[in-house]
mmCIF file of C-alpha atoms and ligand atoms in Angstrom:
data_model
loop_
_atom_site.group_PDB
_atom_site.id
_atom_site.type_symbol
_atom_site.label_atom_id
_atom_site.label_comp_id
_atom_site.label_asym_id
_atom_site.label_seq_id
_atom_site.Cartn_x
_atom_site.Cartn_y
_atom_site.Cartn_z
ATOM 1 C CA UNK A 1 16.218 10.651 -6.326
ATOM 2 C CA UNK A 2 12.884 11.414 -7.908
ATOM 3 C CA UNK A 3 9.937 10.085 -6.008
ATOM 4 C CA UNK A 4 6.685 9.271 -7.667
ATOM 5 C CA UNK A 5 3.446 8.415 -5.975
ATOM 6 C CA UNK A 6 1.885 5.084 -6.858
ATOM 7 C CA UNK A 7 -0.991 5.419 -9.328
ATOM 8 C CA UNK A 8 -3.267 3.451 -6.990
ATOM 9 C CA UNK A 9 -2.605 5.675 -3.977
ATOM 10 C CA UNK A 10 -5.750 7.830 -4.176
ATOM 11 C CA UNK A 11 -7.960 4.751 -3.965
ATOM 12 C CA UNK A 12 -5.750 2.428 -1.934
ATOM 13 C CA UNK A 13 -6.900 1.392 1.567
ATOM 14 C CA UNK A 14 -3.287 1.705 2.707
ATOM 15 C CA UNK A 15 -3.605 5.492 2.252
ATOM 16 C CA UNK A 16 -6.730 5.528 4.401
ATOM 17 C CA UNK A 17 -5.144 3.367 7.109
ATOM 18 C CA UNK A 18 -2.131 5.654 7.192
ATOM 19 C CA UNK A 19 -4.244 8.826 7.322
ATOM 20 C CA UNK A 20 -6.378 7.371 10.098
ATOM 21 C CA UNK A 21 -3.217 6.715 12.109
ATOM 22 C CA UNK A 22 -3.640 2.946 11.959
ATOM 23 C CA UNK A 23 -0.542 2.192 9.931
ATOM 24 C CA UNK A 24 3.060 3.302 10.305
ATOM 25 C CA UNK A 25 4.427 5.912 7.902
ATOM 26 C CA UNK A 26 7.230 3.595 6.811
ATOM 27 C CA UNK A 27 4.788 1.694 4.564
ATOM 28 C CA UNK A 28 3.673 4.689 2.533
ATOM 29 C CA UNK A 29 7.219 6.046 2.405
ATOM 30 C CA UNK A 30 8.753 2.808 1.243
ATOM 31 C CA UNK A 31 6.013 1.808 -1.181
ATOM 32 C CA UNK A 32 3.247 4.281 -2.022
ATOM 33 C CA UNK A 33 5.303 7.494 -2.165
ATOM 34 C CA UNK A 34 8.080 5.676 -3.951
ATOM 35 C CA UNK A 35 5.958 4.067 -6.678
ATOM 36 C CA UNK A 36 7.290 0.720 -5.575
ATOM 37 C CA UNK A 37 6.079 -1.850 -8.054
ATOM 38 C CA UNK A 38 7.268 -4.638 -5.760
ATOM 39 C CA UNK A 39 4.218 -3.890 -3.609
ATOM 40 C CA UNK A 40 2.089 -7.014 -3.283
ATOM 41 C CA UNK A 41 -1.082 -4.943 -3.596
ATOM 42 C CA UNK A 42 0.233 -3.223 -6.704
ATOM 43 C CA UNK A 43 0.986 -6.505 -8.413
ATOM 44 C CA UNK A 44 -2.421 -7.982 -7.581
ATOM 45 C CA UNK A 45 -4.136 -4.810 -8.835
ATOM 46 C CA UNK A 46 -2.212 -5.062 -12.092
ATOM 47 C CA UNK A 47 -3.380 -8.630 -12.547
ATOM 48 C CA UNK A 48 -6.939 -7.772 -11.544
ATOM 49 C CA UNK A 49 -6.806 -10.266 -8.686
ATOM 50 C CA UNK A 50 -8.949 -9.590 -5.613
ATOM 51 C CA UNK A 51 -7.158 -9.002 -2.320
ATOM 52 C CA UNK A 52 -8.249 -7.940 1.166
ATOM 53 C CA UNK A 53 -7.948 -4.324 2.333
ATOM 54 C CA UNK A 54 -5.623 -5.406 5.130
ATOM 55 C CA UNK A 55 -3.009 -6.943 2.851
ATOM 56 C CA UNK A 56 0.212 -4.995 3.427
ATOM 57 C CA UNK A 57 2.643 -4.083 0.634
ATOM 58 C CA UNK A 58 5.028 -6.845 1.731
ATOM 59 C CA UNK A 59 2.353 -9.517 1.352
ATOM 60 C CA UNK A 60 1.521 -9.862 5.055
ATOM 61 C CA UNK A 61 -2.081 -9.664 6.193
ATOM 62 C CA UNK A 62 -2.564 -7.579 9.338
ATOM 63 C CA UNK A 63 -5.710 -8.967 10.916
ATOM 64 C CA UNK A 64 -6.502 -6.073 13.242
ATOM 65 C CA UNK A 65 -6.428 -3.521 10.409
ATOM 66 C CA UNK A 66 -9.936 -2.406 9.388
HETATM 67 S S1 SF4 B 1 -0.086 -0.029 -1.015
HETATM 68 FE FE1 SF4 B 1 0.837 -0.586 -2.949
HETATM 69 S S2 SF4 B 1 -0.833 -0.376 -4.432
HETATM 70 FE FE2 SF4 B 1 -1.429 0.744 -2.613
HETATM 71 S S3 SF4 B 1 -0.767 2.811 -3.031
HETATM 72 FE FE3 SF4 B 1 0.826 1.804 -1.863
HETATM 73 S S4 SF4 B 1 2.258 1.055 -3.394
HETATM 74 FE FE4 SF4 B 1 0.339 1.503 -4.423
#
């Protein structure tokens, strides 16, 4: 299986949260490193709709994430 990194990854807060150890690897593996267009953040970005930094790819908001 060919894996492609999401085009938003370099600027996505999810990358920063992961690199800072605040977010489990499963998120970047399942979404960001897999170019998963089902990502809630991805879809909102595509539509130009604002969304909080702590919105997870599955659409959940994780309040403690900053
Ligand atoms: S969280 Fe979504 S939009 Fe952000 S890099 Fe990962 S897949 Fe792309």
